[in-house]
Coordinates of C-alpha atoms in Angstrom, one line a residue:
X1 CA -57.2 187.7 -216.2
X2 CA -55.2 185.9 -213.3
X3 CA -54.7 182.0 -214.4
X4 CA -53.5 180.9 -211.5
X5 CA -56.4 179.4 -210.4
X6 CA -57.1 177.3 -213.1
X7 CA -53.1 176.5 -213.2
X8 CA -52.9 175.3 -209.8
X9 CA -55.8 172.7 -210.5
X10 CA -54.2 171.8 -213.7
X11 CA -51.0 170.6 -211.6
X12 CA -53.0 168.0 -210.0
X13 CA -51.1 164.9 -210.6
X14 CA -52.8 162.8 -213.5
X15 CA -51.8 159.3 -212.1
X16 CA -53.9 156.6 -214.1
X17 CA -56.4 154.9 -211.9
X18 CA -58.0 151.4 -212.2
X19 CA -61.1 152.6 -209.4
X20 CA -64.4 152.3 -210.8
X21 CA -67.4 153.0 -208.7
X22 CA -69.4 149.5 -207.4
X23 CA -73.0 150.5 -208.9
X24 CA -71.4 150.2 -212.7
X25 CA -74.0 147.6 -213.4
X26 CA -77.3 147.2 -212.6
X27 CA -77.1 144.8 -211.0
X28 CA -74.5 145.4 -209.3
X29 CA -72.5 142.8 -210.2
X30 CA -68.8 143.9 -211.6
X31 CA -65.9 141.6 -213.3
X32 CA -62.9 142.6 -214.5
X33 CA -64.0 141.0 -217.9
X34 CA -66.1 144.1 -218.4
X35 CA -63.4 146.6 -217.8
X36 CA -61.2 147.3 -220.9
X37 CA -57.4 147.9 -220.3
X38 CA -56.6 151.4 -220.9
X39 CA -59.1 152.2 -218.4
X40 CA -62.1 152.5 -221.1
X41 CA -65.6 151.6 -220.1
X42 CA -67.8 148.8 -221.6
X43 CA -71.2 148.9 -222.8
X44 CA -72.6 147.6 -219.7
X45 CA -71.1 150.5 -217.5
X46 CA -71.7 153.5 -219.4
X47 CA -75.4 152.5 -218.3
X48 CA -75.2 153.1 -214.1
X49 CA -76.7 154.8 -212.0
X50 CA -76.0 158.4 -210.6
X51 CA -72.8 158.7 -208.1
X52 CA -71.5 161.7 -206.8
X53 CA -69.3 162.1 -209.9
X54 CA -71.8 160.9 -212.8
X55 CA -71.7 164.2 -214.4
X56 CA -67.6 165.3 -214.3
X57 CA -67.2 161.8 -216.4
X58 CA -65.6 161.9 -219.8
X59 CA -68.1 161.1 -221.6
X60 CA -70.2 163.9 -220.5
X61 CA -67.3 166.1 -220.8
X62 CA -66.2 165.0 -224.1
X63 CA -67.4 168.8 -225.9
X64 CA -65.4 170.7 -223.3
X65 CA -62.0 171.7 -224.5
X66 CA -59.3 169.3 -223.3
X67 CA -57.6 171.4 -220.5
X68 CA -60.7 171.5 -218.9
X69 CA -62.0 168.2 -218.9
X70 CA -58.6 166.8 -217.5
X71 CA -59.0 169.4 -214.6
X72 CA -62.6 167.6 -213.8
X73 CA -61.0 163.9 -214.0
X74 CA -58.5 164.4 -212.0
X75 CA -61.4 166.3 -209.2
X76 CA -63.1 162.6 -210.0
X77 CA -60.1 160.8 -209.4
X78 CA -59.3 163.2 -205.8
X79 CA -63.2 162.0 -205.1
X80 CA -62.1 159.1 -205.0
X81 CA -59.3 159.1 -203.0
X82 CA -61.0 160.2 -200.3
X83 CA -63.5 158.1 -200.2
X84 CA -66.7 159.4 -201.5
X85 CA -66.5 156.3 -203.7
X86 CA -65.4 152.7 -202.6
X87 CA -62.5 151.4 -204.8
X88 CA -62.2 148.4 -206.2
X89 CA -59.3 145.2 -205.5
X90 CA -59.7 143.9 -209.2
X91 CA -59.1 140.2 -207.4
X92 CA -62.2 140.3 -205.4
X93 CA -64.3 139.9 -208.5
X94 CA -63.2 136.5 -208.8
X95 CA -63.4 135.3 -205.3
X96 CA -66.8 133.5 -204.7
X97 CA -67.7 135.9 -201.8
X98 CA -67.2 138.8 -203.6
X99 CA -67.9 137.9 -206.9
X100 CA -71.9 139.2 -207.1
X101 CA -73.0 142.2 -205.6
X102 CA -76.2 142.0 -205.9
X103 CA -77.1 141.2 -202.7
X104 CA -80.3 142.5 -200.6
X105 CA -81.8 142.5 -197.5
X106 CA -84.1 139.1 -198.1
X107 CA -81.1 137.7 -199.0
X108 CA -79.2 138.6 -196.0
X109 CA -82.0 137.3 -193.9
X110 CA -81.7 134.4 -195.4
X111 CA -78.1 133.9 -195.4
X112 CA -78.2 135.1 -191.4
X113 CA -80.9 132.5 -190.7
X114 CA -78.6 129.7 -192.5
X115 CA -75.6 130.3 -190.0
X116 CA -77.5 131.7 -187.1
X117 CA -79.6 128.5 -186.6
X118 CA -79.2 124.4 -186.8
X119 CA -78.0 121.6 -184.8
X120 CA -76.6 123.1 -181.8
X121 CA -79.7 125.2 -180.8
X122 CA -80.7 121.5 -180.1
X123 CA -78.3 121.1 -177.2
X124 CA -79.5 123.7 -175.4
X125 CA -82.1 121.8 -173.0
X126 CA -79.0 120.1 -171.9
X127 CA -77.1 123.5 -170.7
X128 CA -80.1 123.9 -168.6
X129 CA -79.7 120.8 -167.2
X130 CA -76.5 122.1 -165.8
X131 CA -77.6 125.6 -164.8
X132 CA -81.3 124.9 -163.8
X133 CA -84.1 127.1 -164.6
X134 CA -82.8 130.6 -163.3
X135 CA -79.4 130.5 -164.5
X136 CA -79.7 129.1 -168.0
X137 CA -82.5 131.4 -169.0
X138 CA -80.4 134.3 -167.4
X139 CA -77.3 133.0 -169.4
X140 CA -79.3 132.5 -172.8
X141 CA -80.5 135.6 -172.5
X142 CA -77.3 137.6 -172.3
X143 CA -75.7 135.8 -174.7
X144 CA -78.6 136.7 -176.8
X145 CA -78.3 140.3 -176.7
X146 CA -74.8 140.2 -176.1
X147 CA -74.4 138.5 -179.8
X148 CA -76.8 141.1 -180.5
X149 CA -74.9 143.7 -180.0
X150 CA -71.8 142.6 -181.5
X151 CA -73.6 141.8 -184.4
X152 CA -74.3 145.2 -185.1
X153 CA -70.9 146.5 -184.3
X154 CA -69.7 144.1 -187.1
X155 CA -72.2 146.0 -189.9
X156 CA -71.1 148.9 -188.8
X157 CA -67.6 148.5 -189.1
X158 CA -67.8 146.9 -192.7
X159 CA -67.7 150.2 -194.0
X160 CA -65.6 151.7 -191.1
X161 CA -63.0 153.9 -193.1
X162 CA -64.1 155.7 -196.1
X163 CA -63.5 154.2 -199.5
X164 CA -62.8 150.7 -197.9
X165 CA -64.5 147.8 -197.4
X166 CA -63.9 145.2 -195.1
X167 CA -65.1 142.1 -196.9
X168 CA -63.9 139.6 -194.8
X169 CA -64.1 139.4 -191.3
X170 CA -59.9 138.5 -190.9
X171 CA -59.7 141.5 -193.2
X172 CA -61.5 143.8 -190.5
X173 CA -59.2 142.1 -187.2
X174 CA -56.3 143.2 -189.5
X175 CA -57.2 146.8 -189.5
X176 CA -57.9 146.4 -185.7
X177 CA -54.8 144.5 -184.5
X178 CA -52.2 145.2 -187.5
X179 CA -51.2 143.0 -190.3
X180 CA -49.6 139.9 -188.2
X181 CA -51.9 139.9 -185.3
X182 CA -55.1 140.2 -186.7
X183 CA -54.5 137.2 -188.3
X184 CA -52.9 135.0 -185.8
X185 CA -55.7 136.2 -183.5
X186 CA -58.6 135.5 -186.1
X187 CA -58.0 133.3 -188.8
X188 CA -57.6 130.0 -186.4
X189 CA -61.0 130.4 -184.7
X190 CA -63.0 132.0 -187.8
X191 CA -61.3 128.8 -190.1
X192 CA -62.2 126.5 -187.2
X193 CA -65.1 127.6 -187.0
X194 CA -66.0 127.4 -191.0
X195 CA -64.1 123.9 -191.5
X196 CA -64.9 122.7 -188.2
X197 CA -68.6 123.6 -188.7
X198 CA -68.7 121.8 -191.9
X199 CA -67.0 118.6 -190.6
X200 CA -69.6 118.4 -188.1
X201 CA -72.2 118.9 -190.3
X202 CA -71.1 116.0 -192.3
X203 CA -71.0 113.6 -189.1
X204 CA -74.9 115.4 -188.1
X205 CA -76.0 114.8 -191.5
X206 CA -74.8 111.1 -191.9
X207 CA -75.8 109.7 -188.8
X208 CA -79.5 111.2 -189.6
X209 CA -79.7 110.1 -192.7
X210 CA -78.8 106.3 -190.9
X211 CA -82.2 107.3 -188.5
X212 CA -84.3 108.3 -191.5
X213 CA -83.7 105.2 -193.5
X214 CA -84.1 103.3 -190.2
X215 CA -87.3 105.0 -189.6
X216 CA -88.8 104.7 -193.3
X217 CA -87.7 100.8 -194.1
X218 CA -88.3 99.2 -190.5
X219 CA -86.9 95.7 -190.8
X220 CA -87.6 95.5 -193.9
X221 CA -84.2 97.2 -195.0
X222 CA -81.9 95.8 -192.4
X223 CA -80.4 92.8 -194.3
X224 CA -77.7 94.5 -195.3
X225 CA -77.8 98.5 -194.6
X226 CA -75.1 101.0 -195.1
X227 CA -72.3 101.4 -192.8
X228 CA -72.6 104.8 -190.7
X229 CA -69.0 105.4 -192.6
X230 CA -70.7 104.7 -195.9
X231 CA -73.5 107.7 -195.0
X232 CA -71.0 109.8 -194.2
X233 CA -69.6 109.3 -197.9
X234 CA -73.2 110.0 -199.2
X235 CA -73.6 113.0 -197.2
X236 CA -70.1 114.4 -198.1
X237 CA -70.8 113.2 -202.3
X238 CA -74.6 115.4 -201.9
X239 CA -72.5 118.4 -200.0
X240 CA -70.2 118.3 -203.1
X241 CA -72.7 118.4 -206.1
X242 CA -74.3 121.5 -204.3
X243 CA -71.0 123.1 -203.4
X244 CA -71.1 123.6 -207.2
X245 CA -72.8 126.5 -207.1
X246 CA -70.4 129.6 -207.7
X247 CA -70.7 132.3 -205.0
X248 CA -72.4 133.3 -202.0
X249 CA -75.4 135.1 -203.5
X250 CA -76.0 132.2 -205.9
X251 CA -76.8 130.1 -202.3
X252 CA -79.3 132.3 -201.2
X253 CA -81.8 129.8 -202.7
X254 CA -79.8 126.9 -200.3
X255 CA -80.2 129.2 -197.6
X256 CA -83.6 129.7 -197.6
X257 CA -84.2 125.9 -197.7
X258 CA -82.0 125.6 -194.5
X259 CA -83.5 128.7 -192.6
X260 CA -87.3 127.3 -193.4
X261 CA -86.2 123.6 -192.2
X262 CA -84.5 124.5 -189.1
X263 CA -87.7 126.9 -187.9
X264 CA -89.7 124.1 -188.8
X265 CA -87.5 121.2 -187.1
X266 CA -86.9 123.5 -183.8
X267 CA -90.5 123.8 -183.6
X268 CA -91.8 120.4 -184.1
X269 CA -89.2 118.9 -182.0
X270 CA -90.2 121.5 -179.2
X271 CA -94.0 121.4 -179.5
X272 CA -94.2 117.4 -179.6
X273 CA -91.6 117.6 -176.7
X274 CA -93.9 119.9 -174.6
X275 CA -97.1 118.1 -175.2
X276 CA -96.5 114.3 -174.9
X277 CA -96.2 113.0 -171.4
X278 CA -93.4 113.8 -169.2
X279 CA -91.3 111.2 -167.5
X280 CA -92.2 110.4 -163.8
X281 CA -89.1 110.5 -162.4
X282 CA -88.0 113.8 -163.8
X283 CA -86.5 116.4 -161.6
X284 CA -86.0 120.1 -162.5
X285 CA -82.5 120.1 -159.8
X286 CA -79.4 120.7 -161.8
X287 CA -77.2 117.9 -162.1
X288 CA -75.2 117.8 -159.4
X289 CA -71.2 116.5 -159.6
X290 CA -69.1 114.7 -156.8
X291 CA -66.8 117.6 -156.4
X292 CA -66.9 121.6 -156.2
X293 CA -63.9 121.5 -159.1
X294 CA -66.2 119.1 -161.5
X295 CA -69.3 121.1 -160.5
X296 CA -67.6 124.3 -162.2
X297 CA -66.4 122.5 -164.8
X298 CA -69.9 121.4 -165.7
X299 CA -71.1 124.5 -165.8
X300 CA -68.3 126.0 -167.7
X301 CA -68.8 123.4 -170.5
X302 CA -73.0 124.7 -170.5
X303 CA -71.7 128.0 -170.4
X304 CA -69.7 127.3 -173.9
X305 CA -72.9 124.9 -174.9
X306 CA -75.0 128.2 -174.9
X307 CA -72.0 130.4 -176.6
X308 CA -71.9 128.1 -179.5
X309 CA -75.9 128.2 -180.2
X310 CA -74.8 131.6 -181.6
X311 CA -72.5 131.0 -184.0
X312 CA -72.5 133.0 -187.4
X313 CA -70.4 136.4 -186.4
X314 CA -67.6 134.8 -188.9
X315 CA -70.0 135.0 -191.7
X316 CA -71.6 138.6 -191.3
X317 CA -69.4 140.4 -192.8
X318 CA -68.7 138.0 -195.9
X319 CA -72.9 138.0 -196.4
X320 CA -72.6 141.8 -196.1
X321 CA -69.7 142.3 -199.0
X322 CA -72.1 140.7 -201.4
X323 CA -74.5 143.9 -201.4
X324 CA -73.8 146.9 -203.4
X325 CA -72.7 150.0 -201.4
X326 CA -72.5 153.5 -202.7
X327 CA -72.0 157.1 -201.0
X328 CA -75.9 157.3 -200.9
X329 CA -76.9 154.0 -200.5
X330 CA -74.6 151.9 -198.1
X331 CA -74.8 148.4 -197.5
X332 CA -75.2 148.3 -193.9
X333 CA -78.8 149.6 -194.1
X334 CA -80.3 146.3 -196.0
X335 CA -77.8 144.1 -193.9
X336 CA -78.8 145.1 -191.1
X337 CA -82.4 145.1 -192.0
X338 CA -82.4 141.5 -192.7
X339 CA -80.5 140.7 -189.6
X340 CA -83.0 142.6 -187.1
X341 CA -86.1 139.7 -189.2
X342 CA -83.2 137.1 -189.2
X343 CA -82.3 137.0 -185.4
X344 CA -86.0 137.7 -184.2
X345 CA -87.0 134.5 -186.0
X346 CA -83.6 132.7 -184.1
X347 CA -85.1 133.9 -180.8
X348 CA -88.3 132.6 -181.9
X349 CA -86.4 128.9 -182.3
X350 CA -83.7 128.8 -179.4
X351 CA -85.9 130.2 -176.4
X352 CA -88.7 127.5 -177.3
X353 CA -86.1 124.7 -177.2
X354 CA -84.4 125.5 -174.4
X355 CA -87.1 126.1 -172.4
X356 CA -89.7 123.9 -173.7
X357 CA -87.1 121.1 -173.7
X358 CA -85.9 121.6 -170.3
X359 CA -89.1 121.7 -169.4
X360 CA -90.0 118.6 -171.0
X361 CA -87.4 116.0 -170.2
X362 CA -85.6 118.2 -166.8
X363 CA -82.0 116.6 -166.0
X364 CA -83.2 113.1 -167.9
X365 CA -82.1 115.5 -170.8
X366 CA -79.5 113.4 -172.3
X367 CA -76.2 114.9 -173.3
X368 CA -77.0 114.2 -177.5
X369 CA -79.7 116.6 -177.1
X370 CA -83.5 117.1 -177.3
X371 CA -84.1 115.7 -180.8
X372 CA -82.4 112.3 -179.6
X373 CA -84.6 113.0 -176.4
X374 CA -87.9 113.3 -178.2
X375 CA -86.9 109.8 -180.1
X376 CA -86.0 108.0 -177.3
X377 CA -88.7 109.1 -174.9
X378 CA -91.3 108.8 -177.5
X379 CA -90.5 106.5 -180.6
X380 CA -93.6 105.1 -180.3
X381 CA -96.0 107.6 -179.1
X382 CA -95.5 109.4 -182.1
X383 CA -96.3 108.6 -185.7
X384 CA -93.2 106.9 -187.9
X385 CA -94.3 109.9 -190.4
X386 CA -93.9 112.5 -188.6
X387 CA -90.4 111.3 -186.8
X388 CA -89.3 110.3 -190.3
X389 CA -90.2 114.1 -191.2
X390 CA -88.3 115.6 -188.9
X391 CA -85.5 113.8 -189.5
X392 CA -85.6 114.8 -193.3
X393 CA -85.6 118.3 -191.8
X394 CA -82.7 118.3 -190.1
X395 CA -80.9 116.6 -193.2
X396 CA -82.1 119.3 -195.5
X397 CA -80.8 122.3 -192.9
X398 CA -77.2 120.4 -192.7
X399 CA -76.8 120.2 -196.6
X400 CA -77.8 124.1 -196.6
X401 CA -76.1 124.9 -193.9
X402 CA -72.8 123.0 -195.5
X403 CA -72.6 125.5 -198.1
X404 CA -72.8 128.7 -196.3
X405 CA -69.8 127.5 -193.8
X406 CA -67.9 126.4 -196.3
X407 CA -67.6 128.7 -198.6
X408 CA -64.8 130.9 -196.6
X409 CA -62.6 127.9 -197.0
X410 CA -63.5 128.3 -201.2
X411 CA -62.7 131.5 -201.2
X412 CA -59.2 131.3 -199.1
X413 CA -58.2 128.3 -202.2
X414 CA -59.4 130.3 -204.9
X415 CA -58.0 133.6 -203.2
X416 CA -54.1 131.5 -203.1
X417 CA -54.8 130.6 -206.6
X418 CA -55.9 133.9 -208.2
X419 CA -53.2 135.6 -206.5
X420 CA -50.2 133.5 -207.6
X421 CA -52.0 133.0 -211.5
X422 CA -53.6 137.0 -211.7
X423 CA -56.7 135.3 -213.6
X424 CA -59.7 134.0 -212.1
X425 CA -59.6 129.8 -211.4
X426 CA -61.6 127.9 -214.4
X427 CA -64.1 126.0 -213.9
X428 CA -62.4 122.9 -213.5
X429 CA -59.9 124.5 -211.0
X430 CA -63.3 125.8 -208.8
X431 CA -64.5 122.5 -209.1
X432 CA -61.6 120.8 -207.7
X433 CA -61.2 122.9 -205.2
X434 CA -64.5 122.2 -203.7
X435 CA -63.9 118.8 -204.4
X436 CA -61.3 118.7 -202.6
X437 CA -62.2 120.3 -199.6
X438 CA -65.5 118.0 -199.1
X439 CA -63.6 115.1 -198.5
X440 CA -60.5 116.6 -197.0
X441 CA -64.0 117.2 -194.2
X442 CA -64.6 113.5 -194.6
X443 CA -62.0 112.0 -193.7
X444 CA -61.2 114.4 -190.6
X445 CA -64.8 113.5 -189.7
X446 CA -63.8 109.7 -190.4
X447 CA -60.5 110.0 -188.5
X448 CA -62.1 111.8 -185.7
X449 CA -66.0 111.2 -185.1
X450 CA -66.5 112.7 -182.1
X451 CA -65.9 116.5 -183.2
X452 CA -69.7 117.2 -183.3
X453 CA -69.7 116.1 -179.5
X454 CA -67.3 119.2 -178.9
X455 CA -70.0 121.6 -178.2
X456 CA -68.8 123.3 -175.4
X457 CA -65.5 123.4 -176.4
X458 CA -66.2 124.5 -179.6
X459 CA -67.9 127.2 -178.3
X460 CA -65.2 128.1 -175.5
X461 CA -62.6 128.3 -178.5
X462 CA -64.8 130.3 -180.8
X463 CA -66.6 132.8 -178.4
X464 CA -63.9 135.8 -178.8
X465 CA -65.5 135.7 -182.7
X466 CA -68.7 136.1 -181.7
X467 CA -68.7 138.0 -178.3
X468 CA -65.2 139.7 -177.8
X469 CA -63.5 140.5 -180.9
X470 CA -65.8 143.1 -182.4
X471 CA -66.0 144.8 -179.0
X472 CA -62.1 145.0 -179.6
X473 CA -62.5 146.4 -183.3
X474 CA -64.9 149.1 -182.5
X475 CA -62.6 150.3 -179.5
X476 CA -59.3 150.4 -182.1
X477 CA -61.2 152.4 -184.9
X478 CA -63.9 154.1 -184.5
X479 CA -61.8 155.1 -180.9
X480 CA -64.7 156.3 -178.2
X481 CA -63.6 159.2 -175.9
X482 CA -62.0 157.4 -172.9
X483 CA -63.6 156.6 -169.8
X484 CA -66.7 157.2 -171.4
X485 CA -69.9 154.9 -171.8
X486 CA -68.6 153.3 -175.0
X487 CA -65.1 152.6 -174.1
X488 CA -65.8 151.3 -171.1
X489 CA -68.9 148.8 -172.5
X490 CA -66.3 147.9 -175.4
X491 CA -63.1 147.4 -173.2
X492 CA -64.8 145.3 -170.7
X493 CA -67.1 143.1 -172.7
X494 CA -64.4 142.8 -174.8
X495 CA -62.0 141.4 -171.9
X496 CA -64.9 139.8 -170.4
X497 CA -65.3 137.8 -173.2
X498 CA -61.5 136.5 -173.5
X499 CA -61.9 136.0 -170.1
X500 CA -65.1 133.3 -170.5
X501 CA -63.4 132.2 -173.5
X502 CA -60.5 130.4 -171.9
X503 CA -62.6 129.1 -168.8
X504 CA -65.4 127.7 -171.1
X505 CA -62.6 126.0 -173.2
X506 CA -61.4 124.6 -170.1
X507 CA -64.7 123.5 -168.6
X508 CA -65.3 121.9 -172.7
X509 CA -61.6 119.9 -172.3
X510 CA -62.3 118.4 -168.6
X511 CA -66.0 117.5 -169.8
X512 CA -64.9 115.3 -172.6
X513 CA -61.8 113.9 -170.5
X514 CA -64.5 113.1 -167.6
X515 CA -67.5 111.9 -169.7
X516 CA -66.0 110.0 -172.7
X517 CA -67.6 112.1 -175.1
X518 CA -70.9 112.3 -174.2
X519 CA -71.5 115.4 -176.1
X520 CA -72.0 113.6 -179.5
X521 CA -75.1 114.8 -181.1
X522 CA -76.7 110.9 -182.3
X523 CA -75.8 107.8 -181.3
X524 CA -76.0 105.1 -184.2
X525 CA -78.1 102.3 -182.7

């Protein structure tokens, strides 16, 4: 008989591979503690489930003759070059976004809900107070979709080339933009936005905790209260002791809290808005500026106020790396699933508040927001209980909320250290690390106070992450035909967002030069 066939599959280089398919547990969690060097399996994986190569494995194999079976492993190991099954970078199991992959769809709603919605869905009412009725719903509601859109773009690009994942989203602009440009372009807004995000969070969460123990103890606690510095310090030390918790899956818990607190917040701050008494003098007119150059400004800066309601897009594709993906089952079906529930419940929250606020309090709106509307308009029309409440809420959704924003910034420390040491950081090292980080946010809060006024400049700096970068992505690889639909949707939302990006910024940097920071989000009384 002719060998030759069975020769020229025996020449098949037999390089040794460390790959090893991501369903090797149940539940699909993987460390490298359970792989054995030599390549061997542990206990735990000779138990998964079927992939496309379950039955060419050695095991299986191990009464065929040996010529044979090396034949079929090196077919296994040409399956997995080509990407019918992802490999694995042994560091990412011991980076706290990567570390579990048992993720799901309830937990990507959750996680999506966490980062999606919070404080600055509050400051809508006072973009409308800008734009006026017409052209704040209109703007709100292309952002909406807009975010929408790219949203998707980013689940479906997780998993863009075959055999790769893209677990984080500075991971994904390097494959777009090449190795140098992907991250100059997005590791300074996604960082900002993580470390920026949580330094605000801590200023928010301080300065209404100050308002609930005002609320709660009257005059009885006012001989000698806590400093708004010292609540700061107590936010940052409770921020800490839940940073704790390993990885992002092991927060989904956190998350829920935060995604049922701010849908309850939004909507008791917007239905107690809507049915107390309105102010007489209010007037539905946008507010009007002494010159045609500050009127554009102005709306610029409500422009960015509305871009930064949506925040999140930095996180998507670090909540989507925490799933399990195989050749059959990929991840983007469950993420996406839970983001469809997630961001109909945000629409649910933001179009109420904007709306219902504007509605409420017109251009007397004041620039800290609704919830600082509701308690100056109405301290004592409504019941000490039910302000105190609220105010509870909103502390609870900034401690949650804390933890899902930071935890890029963990995993860029542990990611230095694990890649300088090759071993996974200690306890004690993970620890510190988060230790340090929650008052390294402290004290830029401290030094800095009014960085949760920024809104519209933060969202001016940050909108290319959220509206113009995945456009981008999509256009570089998954390459539409050109001058067809796609290419010209991704192309020109894609420059059309650069394009609002640097006039929002600008419109965020004359409104805090012009209005001495009236953005902040509470005043301490």
């Amino acid at each position: 008989m002719d060998e030759r066939p069975e020769m020229e599959l025996m020449s098949i280089p037999t390089t040794p591979r460390v790959s090893t398919p991501e369903i090797l547990t149940p539940s699909g969690q993987r460390s490298p503690r359970s792989i054995r060097l030599g390549g061997g399996a542990s206990k735990d994986q000779t138990k998964s489930s079927w992939t496309p190569t379950s039955l060419i494995s050695p095991r299986f194999l191990s009464p065929i003759g040996t010529p044979m079976k090396r034949v079929i492993v090196n077919m296994k190991g040409y399956l997995e070059e080509v990407g019918h099954i992802t490999k694995l970078n042994p560091q990412d199991a011991w980076l706290p976004i990567t570390e579990s992959r048992n993720g799901n769809a309830h937990y990507a709603a959750f996680h999506n809900l966490n980062a999606g919605i919070g404080f600055q869905a509050l400051l809508l009412p006072v973009a409308f107070s800008y734009l006026g009725w017409s052209w704040g719903i209109i703007a709100l509601t292309i952002a909406y979709f807009w975010q929408l859109y790219t949203l998707w773009v980013l689940v479906q690009l997780h998993e863009a080339v075959p055999g790769k994942r893209y677990n984080r989203y500075v991971e994904l602009a390097q494959a777009a933009f090449g190795e140098r440009l992907g991250v100059w372009l997005a590791l300074f807004p996604t960082v900002y936005l993580s470390a920026g995000t949580g330094t605000a969070l801590i200023l928010i969460g301080g300065e209404t905790m100050k308002l609930f123990f005002q609320i709660v103890c009257g005059s009885a606690c006012s001989s000698n209260p806590l400093t708004i510095v010292e609540w700061y310090l107590v936010f940052t030390l409770l921020s800490i002791v839940l940073s704790q918790l390993p990885n992002l899956n092991s927060i989904a818990g956190l998350s829920l809290v935060g995604a049922i607190t701010a849908i309850v917040y939004c909507t008791i701050v917007w239905v107690l808005s809507v049915t107390q008494m309105r102010p007489p003098s209010i007037s539905y007119q946008p507010i009007s500026s002494p010159t045609i150059t500050a009127s554009t400004f102005s709306i610029f800066n409500a422009l960015g106020v509305i871009a930064f309601a949506f925040r999140g897009h930095n996180l998507a594709l670090e909540i989507q790396a925490t799933m399990p993906s195989t050749f059959k089952h990929p991840a983007h079906v469950p993420m996406w699933r839970g983001a469809k529930v997630s961001y109909t419940l945000i629409a649910m929250c933001v179009f109420p508040v904007a709306i219902g606020g504007f509605w409420a309090y017109g251009n007397l709106m004041p620039s800290s927001g609704i919830l600082n509307a509701l308690y100056g308009f109405h301290n004592h029309d409504i019941s000490r209980g039910l302000l105190a409440t609220t105010f509870l809420l909103v502390v609870f959704n900034c401690l949650s909320s804390y933890q899902i924003y930071s935890m890029p910034v963990f995993d860029s420390f542990e990611a230095g250290y694990t890649s300088r040491t090759n071993r996974p950081c200690s306890i004690w090292v993970r620890s510190g690390f988060r230790v340090l980080c929650g008052f390294i946010s402290f004290f830029i809060g401290v030094a800095f106070p009014f960085l949760s006024s920024l809104a519209g400049l933060l969202g001016g700096v940050t909108l290319p992450v959220t509206f113009a970068y995945p456009c981008f992505m999509w256009a570089l690889i998954r390459k539409p035909p050109k001058y067809t639909f796609g290419w010209y949707l991704n192309w020109g939302l894609g420059w059309l967002g650069i394009a609002f990006s640097l006039a929002f910024s600008a419109g965020g940097i004359w409104s805090t030069a012009n209005n001495g920071l009236k953005l902040k989000f509470f005043q301490s009384n």
